[in-house]
Each structure stands twice: as C-alpha cells, then as structure tokens.
C-alpha cells in the first residue's frame, strides 16, 4: 500500500538534473511531495491532483499520471540547497482524502559542489 | 507565526512508564496527524483526527492513544512504552486536502 519511490538515493554535482519517481499499486487521486533536510521536519513542496497536470515552482516541478499510477519530481539545475530526503505521499482512500496520507520510503538526494 | 509545536523535542524513558507528547497548532486547522519515522521506512501514520472528538487509526496505531478535546491540541499518549517505540515522531496539521505543516519532531528513546 505504501507508494514506492525510486531511486532510493542519488548523488549529483551542483547544476545537474534529477528525477525522482513515485508509483503506487492503487489508484491515485492526488500526490503530495515533501522535502526533509537532515534533522528537520518535512516541508511541503506541492500537491498534484488528478488530470495529469504538471506543477512547479522555481526549478522544481512534478507531473502526475493517474493512469500509470505514478508521479515524478523533476529538479533542474540542482542547487546545494536541494539536498535532503524527498517523500511522496498519497491518500490511502478517497473518502478521507489527503488526511490519511501514506508516504513512500523516501529518496535521499545529495548535491555536491 | 503559523506553526505546529511539539514537546518535548527529546525524551528518554524506561519501558512501561506512561508518557505524553504534546502537539499544538495555531492555524485553526481541522486535521491533525501523528507520524513516526524510522530509517528506511519513511513516515508512517499512527493516528489522525478530522476535528474535535473525531479520531481514527492510521497504519501503525498499536501501542498509542490520542485525544482531540480542543481543536488546537492533539496529544500522543504511550500508556506502556516499549523499546520498539523508539523513533522520531512528527505531528502535522492541515486544512482539508491541503499541505501538511509538520512540527519540529520528538526523538523518543525507550530503554
């Protein structure tokens, strides 16, 4: 039931691009993305709703394909500040909506100078 | 400043000694949740609440209790803690379908 993220870890040099995938065996109604820096609380990045829309801010964007039951997070021209662990979260049922979120195991992103 | 406040930040206790971790939010959010975070397992939901006096189990509720007597507060209670409850705990609040705001976390060690 827990969404599966890939890769589990990635190491990049500053300025390189990264893609983090999140897939589910169940139908997806929405996908949440969060970033957690070491020793800190997770921080919200964006929510994607059904419809295949792509959202983003700054150089971080995401897509959502409900037919394939997956979402991807794109980090373009990565900066040192992008380092951290990224989590996707999906509602476990449509009735309770986003409040019964199930998170993936996380993807650890390391950006080196 | 909008925030979710957890206390304590760190706690070391002994097996079987009841403890409470407090959580308070100042954003008037209806929804509040508790998560535990363990290496390699991500964030797992323990309990959540949709409003005052309305709570429901998450994915890992065994050994935990919650209550929601006021909208702003959502304490997590461990009646008889055991070593397998050693973990990092996060409280979160949100509006319906909206982004979750997380507290700073409580690192609990049960010896």
Short mmCIF file of C-alpha atoms in Angstrom, two decimals, chain A residues 1-2 32 34 36 39-44 47 49 85 87 92-93 96-106, chain B residues 9 31 33 35 37 40-43 45 48 50 56-59 88 90 94-100 102-104:
data_model
loop_
_atom_site.label_atom_id
_atom_site.label_comp_id
_atom_site.label_asym_id
_atom_site.label_seq_id
_atom_site.Cartn_x
_atom_site.Cartn_y
_atom_site.Cartn_z
CA UNK A 1 0.00 0.00 0.00
CA UNK A 2 2.98 2.26 0.61
CA UNK A 32 1.93 15.25 -2.28
CA UNK A 34 7.73 16.95 0.67
CA UNK A 36 13.13 16.90 4.62
CA UNK A 39 17.48 16.92 11.44
CA UNK A 40 14.47 18.97 10.36
CA UNK A 41 10.77 18.44 9.77
CA UNK A 42 9.38 17.64 6.31
CA UNK A 43 8.42 20.72 4.33
CA UNK A 44 5.68 20.86 1.72
CA UNK A 47 0.27 18.80 -4.41
CA UNK A 49 -4.38 16.45 -8.46
CA UNK A 85 15.25 13.41 1.53
CA UNK A 87 8.95 11.95 0.11
CA UNK A 92 -4.95 5.77 1.13
CA UNK A 93 -8.61 6.25 0.29
CA UNK A 96 -10.64 10.50 3.88
CA UNK A 97 -8.73 12.32 1.21
CA UNK A 98 -5.36 13.75 1.93
CA UNK A 99 -5.64 13.32 5.66
CA UNK A 100 -4.86 9.62 5.59
CA UNK A 101 -1.61 10.07 3.72
CA UNK A 102 0.68 7.14 3.08
CA UNK A 103 4.28 8.14 2.37
CA UNK A 104 6.92 6.44 0.31
CA UNK A 105 10.18 5.36 1.92
CA UNK A 106 11.98 8.47 0.69
CA UNK B 9 11.95 17.60 21.49
CA UNK B 31 -6.95 17.95 10.50
CA UNK B 33 -1.95 13.64 12.44
CA UNK B 35 3.63 10.04 12.26
CA UNK B 37 9.78 8.00 11.18
CA UNK B 40 14.31 3.01 5.59
CA UNK B 41 10.57 3.06 6.36
CA UNK B 42 9.73 6.69 5.71
CA UNK B 43 6.86 8.36 7.54
CA UNK B 45 0.86 7.49 10.12
CA UNK B 48 -5.22 11.22 12.63
CA UNK B 50 -10.61 15.21 11.40
CA UNK B 56 -9.15 7.37 13.50
CA UNK B 57 -6.33 4.88 13.23
CA UNK B 58 -3.53 5.26 10.76
CA UNK B 59 -1.27 2.45 9.62
CA UNK B 88 11.30 10.06 15.67
CA UNK B 90 6.12 14.15 13.99
CA UNK B 94 -3.63 20.79 7.62
CA UNK B 95 -6.84 22.02 6.08
CA UNK B 96 -8.89 19.53 4.05
CA UNK B 97 -6.79 18.34 1.13
CA UNK B 98 -4.12 20.92 1.80
CA UNK B 99 -0.45 20.92 2.62
CA UNK B 100 0.60 19.43 5.90
CA UNK B 102 4.88 19.48 10.49
CA UNK B 103 6.14 20.10 13.99
CA UNK B 104 9.85 20.02 14.81
#
